[in-house]
Tab-separated table of C-alpha atoms in Angstrom:
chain	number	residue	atom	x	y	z
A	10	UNK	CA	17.760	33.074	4.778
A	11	UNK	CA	21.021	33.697	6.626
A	12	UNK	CA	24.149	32.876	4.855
A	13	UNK	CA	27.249	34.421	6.846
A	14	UNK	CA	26.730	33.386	10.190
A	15	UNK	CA	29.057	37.024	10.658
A	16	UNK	CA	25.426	39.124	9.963
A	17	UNK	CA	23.528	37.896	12.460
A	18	UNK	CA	23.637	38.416	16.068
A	19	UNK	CA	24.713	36.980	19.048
A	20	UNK	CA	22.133	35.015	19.908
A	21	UNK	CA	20.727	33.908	16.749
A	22	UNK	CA	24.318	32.659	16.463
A	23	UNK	CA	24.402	30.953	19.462
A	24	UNK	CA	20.920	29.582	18.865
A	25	UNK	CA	21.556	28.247	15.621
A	26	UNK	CA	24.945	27.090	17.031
A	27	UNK	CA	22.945	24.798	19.527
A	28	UNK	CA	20.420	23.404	17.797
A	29	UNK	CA	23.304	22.150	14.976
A	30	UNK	CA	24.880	20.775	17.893
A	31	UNK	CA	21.492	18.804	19.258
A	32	UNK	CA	20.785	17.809	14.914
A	33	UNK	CA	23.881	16.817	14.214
A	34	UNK	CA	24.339	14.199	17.591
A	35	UNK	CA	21.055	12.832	16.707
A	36	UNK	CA	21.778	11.930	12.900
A	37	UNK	CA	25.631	10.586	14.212
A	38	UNK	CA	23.676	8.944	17.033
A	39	UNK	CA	21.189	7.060	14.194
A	40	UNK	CA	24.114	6.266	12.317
A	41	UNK	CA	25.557	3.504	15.593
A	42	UNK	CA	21.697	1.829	14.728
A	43	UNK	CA	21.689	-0.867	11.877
A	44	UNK	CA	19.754	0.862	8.599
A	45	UNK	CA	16.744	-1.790	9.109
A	46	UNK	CA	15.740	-0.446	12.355
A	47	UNK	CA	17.374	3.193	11.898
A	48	UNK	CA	14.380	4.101	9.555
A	49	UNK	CA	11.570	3.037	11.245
A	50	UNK	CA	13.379	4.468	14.967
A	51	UNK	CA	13.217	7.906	13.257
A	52	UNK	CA	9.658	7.346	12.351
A	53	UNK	CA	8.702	7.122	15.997
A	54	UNK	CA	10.884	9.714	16.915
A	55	UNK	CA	8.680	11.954	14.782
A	56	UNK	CA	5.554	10.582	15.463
A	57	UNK	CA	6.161	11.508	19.087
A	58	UNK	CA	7.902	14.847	18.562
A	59	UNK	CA	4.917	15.730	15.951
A	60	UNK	CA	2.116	17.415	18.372
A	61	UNK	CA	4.735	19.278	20.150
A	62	UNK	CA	5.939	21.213	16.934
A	63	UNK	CA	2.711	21.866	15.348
A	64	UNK	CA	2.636	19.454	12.905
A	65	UNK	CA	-0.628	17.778	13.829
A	66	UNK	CA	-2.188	21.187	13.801
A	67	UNK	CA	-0.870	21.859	10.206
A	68	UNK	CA	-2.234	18.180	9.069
A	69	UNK	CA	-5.692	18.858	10.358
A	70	UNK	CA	-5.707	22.904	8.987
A	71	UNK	CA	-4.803	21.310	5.129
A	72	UNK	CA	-6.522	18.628	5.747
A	73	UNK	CA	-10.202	20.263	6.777
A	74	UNK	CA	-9.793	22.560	4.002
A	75	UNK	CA	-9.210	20.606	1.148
A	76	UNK	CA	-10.592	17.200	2.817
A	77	UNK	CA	-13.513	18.495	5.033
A	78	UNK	CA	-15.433	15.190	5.281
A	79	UNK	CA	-12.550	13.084	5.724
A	80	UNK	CA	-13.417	10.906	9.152
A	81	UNK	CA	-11.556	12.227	12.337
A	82	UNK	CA	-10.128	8.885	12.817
A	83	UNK	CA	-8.607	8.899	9.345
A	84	UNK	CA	-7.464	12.294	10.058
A	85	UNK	CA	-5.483	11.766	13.447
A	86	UNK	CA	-3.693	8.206	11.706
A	87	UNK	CA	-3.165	10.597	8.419
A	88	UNK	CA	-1.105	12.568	11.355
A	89	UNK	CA	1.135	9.861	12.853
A	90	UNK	CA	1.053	8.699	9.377
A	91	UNK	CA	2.720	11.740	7.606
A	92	UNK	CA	4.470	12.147	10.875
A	93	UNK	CA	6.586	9.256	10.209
A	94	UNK	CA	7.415	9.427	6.679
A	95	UNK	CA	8.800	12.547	6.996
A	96	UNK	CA	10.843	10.865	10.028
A	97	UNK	CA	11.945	8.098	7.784
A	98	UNK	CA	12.941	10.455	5.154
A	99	UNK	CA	15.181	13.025	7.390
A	100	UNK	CA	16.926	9.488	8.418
A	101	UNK	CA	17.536	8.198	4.869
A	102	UNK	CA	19.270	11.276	3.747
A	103	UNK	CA	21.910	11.154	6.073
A	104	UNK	CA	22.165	6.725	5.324
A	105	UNK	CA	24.478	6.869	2.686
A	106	UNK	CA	25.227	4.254	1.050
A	107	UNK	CA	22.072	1.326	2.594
A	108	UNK	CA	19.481	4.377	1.415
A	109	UNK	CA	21.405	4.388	-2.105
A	110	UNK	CA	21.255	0.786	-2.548
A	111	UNK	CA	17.745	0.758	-1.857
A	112	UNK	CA	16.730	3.236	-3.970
A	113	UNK	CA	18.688	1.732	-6.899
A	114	UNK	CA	17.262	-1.263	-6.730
A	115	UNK	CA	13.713	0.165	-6.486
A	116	UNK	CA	11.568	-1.074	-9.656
A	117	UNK	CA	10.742	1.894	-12.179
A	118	UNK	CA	7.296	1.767	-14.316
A	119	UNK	CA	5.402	4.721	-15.956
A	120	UNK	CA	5.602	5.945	-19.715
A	121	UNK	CA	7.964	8.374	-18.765
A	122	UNK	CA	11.133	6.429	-18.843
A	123	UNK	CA	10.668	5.834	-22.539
A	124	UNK	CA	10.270	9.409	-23.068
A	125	UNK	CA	13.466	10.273	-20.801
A	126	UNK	CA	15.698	7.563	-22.642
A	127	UNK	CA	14.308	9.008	-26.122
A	128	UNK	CA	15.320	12.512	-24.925
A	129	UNK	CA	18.683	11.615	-23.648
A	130	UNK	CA	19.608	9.940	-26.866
A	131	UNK	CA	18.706	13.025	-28.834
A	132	UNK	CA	20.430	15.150	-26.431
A	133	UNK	CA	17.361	17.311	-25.639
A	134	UNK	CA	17.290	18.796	-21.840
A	135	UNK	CA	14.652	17.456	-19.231
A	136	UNK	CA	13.191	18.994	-16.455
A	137	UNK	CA	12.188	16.317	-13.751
A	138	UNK	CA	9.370	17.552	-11.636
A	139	UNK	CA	8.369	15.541	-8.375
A	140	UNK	CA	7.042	16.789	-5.374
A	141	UNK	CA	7.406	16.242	-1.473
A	142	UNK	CA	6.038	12.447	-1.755
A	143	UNK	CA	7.603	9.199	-0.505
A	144	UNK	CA	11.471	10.020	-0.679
A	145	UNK	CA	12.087	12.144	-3.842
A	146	UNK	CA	16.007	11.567	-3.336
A	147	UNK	CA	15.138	7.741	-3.982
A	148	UNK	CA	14.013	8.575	-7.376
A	149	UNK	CA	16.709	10.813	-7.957
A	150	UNK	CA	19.477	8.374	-6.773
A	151	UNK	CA	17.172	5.605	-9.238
A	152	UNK	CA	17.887	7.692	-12.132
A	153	UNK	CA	21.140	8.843	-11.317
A	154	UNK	CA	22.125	4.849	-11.133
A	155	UNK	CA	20.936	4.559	-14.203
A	156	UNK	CA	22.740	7.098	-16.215
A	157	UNK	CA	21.049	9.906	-15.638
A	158	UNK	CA	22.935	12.663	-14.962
A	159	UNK	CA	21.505	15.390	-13.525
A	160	UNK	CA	21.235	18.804	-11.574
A	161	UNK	CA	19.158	19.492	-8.577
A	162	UNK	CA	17.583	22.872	-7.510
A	163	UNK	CA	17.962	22.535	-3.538
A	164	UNK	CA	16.674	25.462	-0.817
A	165	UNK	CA	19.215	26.469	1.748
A	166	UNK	CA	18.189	25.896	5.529
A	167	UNK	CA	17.861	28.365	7.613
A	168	UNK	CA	20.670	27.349	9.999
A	169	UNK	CA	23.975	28.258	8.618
A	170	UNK	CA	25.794	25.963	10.623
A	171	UNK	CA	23.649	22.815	9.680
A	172	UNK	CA	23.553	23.840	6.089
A	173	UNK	CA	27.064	22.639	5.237
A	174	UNK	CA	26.247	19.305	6.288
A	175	UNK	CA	22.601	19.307	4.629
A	176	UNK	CA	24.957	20.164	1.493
A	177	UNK	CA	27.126	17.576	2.050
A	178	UNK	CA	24.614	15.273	2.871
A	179	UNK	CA	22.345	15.697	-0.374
A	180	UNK	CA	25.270	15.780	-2.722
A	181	UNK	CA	25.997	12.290	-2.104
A	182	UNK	CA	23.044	11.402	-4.012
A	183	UNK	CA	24.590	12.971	-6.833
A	184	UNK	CA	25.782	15.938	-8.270
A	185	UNK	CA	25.530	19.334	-9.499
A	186	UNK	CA	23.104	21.170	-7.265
A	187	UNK	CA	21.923	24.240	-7.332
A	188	UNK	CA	20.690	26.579	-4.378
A	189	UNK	CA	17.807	28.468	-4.890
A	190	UNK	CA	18.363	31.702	-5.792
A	191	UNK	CA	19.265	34.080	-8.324
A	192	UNK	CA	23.279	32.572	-8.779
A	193	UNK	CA	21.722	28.861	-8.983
A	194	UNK	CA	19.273	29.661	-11.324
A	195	UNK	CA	21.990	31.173	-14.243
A	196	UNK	CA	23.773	28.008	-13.451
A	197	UNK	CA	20.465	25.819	-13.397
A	198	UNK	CA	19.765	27.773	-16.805
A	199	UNK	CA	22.940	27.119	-18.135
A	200	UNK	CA	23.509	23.285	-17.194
A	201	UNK	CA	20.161	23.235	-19.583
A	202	UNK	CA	20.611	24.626	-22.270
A	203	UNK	CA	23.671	22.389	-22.842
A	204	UNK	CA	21.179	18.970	-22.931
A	205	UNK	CA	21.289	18.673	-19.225
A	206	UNK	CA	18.583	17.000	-16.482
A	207	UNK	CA	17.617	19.071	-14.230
A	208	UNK	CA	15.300	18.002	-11.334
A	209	UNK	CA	13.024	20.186	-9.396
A	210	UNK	CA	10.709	19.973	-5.976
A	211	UNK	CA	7.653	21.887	-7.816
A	212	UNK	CA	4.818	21.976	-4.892
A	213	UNK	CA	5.906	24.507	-2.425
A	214	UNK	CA	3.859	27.529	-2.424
A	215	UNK	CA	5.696	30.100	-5.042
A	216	UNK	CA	6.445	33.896	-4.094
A	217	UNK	CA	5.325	35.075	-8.228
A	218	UNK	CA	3.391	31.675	-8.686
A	219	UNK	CA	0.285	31.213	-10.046
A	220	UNK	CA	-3.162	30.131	-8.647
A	221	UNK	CA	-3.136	26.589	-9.598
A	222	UNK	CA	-6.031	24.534	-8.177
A	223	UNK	CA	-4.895	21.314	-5.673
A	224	UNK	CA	-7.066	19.178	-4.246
A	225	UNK	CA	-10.025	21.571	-5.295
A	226	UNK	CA	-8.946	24.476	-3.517
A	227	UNK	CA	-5.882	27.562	-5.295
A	228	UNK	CA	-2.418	26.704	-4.219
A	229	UNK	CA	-0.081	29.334	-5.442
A	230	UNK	CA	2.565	27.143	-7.573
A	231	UNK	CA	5.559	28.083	-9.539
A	232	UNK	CA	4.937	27.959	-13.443
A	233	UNK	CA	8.987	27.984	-13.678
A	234	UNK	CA	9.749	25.004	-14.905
A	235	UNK	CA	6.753	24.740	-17.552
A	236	UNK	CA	8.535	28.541	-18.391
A	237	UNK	CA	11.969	26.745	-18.776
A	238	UNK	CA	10.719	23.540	-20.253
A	239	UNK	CA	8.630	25.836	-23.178
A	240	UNK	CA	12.026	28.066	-23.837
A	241	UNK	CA	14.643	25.587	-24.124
A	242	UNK	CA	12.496	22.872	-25.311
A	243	UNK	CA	13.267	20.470	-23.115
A	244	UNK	CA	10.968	17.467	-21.969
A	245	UNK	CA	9.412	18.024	-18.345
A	246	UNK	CA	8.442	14.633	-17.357
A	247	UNK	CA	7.054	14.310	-13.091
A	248	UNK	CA	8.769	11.601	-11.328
A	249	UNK	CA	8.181	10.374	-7.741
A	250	UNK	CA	9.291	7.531	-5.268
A	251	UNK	CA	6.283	5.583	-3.483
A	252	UNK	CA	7.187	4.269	0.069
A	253	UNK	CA	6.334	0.148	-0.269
A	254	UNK	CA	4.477	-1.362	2.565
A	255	UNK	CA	7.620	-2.293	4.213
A	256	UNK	CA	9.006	1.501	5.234
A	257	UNK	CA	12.003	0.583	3.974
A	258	UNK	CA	11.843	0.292	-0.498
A	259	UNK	CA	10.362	2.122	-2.838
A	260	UNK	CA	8.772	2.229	-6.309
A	261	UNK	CA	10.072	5.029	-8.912
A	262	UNK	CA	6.814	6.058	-11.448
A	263	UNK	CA	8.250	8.147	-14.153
A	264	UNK	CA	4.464	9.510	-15.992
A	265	UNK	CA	4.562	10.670	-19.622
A	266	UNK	CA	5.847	13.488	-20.659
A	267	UNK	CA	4.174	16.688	-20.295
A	268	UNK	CA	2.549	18.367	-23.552
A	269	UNK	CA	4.136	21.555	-24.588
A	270	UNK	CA	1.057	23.917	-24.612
A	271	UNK	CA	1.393	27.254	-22.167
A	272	UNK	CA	2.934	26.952	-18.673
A	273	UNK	CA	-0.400	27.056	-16.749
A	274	UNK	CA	-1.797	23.980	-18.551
A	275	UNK	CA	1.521	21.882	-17.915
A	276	UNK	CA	1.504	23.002	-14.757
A	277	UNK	CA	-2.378	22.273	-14.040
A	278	UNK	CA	-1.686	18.839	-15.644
A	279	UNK	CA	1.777	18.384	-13.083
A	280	UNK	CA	-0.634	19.280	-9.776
A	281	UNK	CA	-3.676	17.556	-11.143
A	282	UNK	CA	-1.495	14.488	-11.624
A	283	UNK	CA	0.458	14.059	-8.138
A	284	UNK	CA	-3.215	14.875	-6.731
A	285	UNK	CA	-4.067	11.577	-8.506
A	286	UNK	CA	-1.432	10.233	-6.523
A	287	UNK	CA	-1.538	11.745	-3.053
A	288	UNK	CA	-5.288	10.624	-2.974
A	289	UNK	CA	-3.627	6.948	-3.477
A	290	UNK	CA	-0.905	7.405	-0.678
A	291	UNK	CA	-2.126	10.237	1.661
A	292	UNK	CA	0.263	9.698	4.249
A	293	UNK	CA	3.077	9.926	1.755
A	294	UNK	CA	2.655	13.624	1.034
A	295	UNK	CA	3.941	16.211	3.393
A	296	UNK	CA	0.794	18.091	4.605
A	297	UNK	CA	2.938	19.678	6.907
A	298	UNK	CA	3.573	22.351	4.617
A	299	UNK	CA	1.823	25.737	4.106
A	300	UNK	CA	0.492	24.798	0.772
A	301	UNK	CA	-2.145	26.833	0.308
A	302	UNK	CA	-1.264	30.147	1.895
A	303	UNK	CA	-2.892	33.441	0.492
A	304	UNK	CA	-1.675	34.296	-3.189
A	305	UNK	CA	0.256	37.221	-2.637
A	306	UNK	CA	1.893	39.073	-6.156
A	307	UNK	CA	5.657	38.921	-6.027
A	308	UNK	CA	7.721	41.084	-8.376
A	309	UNK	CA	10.340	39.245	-8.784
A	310	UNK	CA	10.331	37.867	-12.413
A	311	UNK	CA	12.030	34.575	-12.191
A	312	UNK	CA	9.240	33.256	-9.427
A	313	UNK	CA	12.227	30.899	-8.049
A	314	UNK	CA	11.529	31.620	-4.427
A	315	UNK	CA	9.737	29.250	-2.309
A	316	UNK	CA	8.619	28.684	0.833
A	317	UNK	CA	7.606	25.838	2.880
């Protein structure tokens, strides 16, 4: 992905220049709408914009492969429905401070928490593993309110203009992050191995992942943080936000902690799980993505490269 906006050319420069331009007057334009009816706006927005950027035809490609007998009128409100959590999400991390208060407010159940507060008080590193469901930034700002501390591995976007004010934008949640990469990893690695939290988005497909069955069908996933979780002994423990039926609040489940057995068991335990859950909410997960593209070998050895 481009970093120096120097090494590319004229008119990727200019494109990218423009379409920050366009991004960033509709976020400042959201911002003049009151939070209660900002959200749901954005929703529509993407509901509408959906078909014409191919996310309806993602939705139904995922969808008839891994959900072949799933109704076609469940299917086309599965798209709007997707459609406009993702909407609602792009618009709550640029909120501020209403999403924040929101999100710490949420209610937390699950096993986990027990097992995260036991950890923290004997000083042990955690690896938080959640996936793109609900709002994972709500359970990280949750857990951040609560004492938490923690690190976040975050991918660059592709526009270098706009990625200073994703940056910006994500840190308010809470800090360190780390961008994806070789340089973010060492300092992932090292924040650690000192007792640290780290928090990871662990169902993209994986360049050096591992066939890892989801929703019946192989889904090449990342077996790095089961790799990191084994080596430094730290607790990996999945976390995710549920969207309530309002749009607007969520509910943090923090599930037990992970055995320690080999990283393709945790990790088939970790996809098996959210499965569990996306087959509870299916318009919460983002089907948008390529998540079961071809599994295709990569040689690079810390299999920290994703793609969407």
């Amino acid at each position: 992905m481009p970093v120096d906006p120097s090494t590319l050319s004229l008119g990727s420069r200019a494109g990218y220049f423009a379409s920050n331009l366009v991004l960033r007057g509709i976020i400042g334009g959201l911002g003049l709408v009151p939070y209660r009816w900002r959200i749901p706006a954005m929703g529509w927005v993407l509901r509408k914009a959906a078909p014409l950027v191919g996310f309806h035809k993602r939705i139904r490609n995922n969808l008839a492969l891994v959900c072949p007998d799933l109704p076609q009128q469940d299917v086309t409100r599965l798209c709007h429905e997707v459609s406009d959590n993702i909407g609602r999400v792009v618009a709550e991390l640029y909120a501020g401070a209403p999403f924040l208060e929101r999100a710490w407010q949420a209610p937390v159940t699950g096993p986990g928490l027990a097992a995260l507060e036991q950890a923290r008080a004997e000083g042990r590193p955690v690896i938080l593993v959640t996936g793109h469901f609900g709002n994972y930034d709500a359970a990280r700002a949750n857990l951040i309110h609560r004492g938490f501390e923690m690190g976040a591995l975050y991918r660059r976007m592709a526009n270098p203009f706009f990625n200073e004010h994703y940056v910006r934008a994500i840190e308010k949640t809470g800090k360190p992050m780390f961008e994806q990469g070789k340089r973010g990893m060492m300092e992932m690695v090292r924040h650690l191995k000192k007792g640290g939290i780290i928090a990871i988005v662990a169902d993209l497909h994986a360049h050096g992942g591992k066939n890892i069955d989801f929703f019946g069908e192989p889904a090449v996933t990342s077996v790095v943080p089961a790799e990191l979780a084994l080596k430094y002994k730290a607790a990996m423990i999945p976390v995710y936000a549920i969207r309530q039926p309002n749009g607007l609040d969520f509910e943090i489940i923090i599930q037990d902690e992970i055995p320690p057995t080999d990283p393709i068991s945790m990790t088939t335990t970790v996809s098996k799980q959210l499965e569990d859950l996306v087959r509870q909410h299916m318009g919460q997960w983002f089907w948008v993505h390529r998540r079961w593209k071809p599994y295709n070998p990569d040689p690079n050895p810390t299999g920290s490269s994703t793609e969407d």
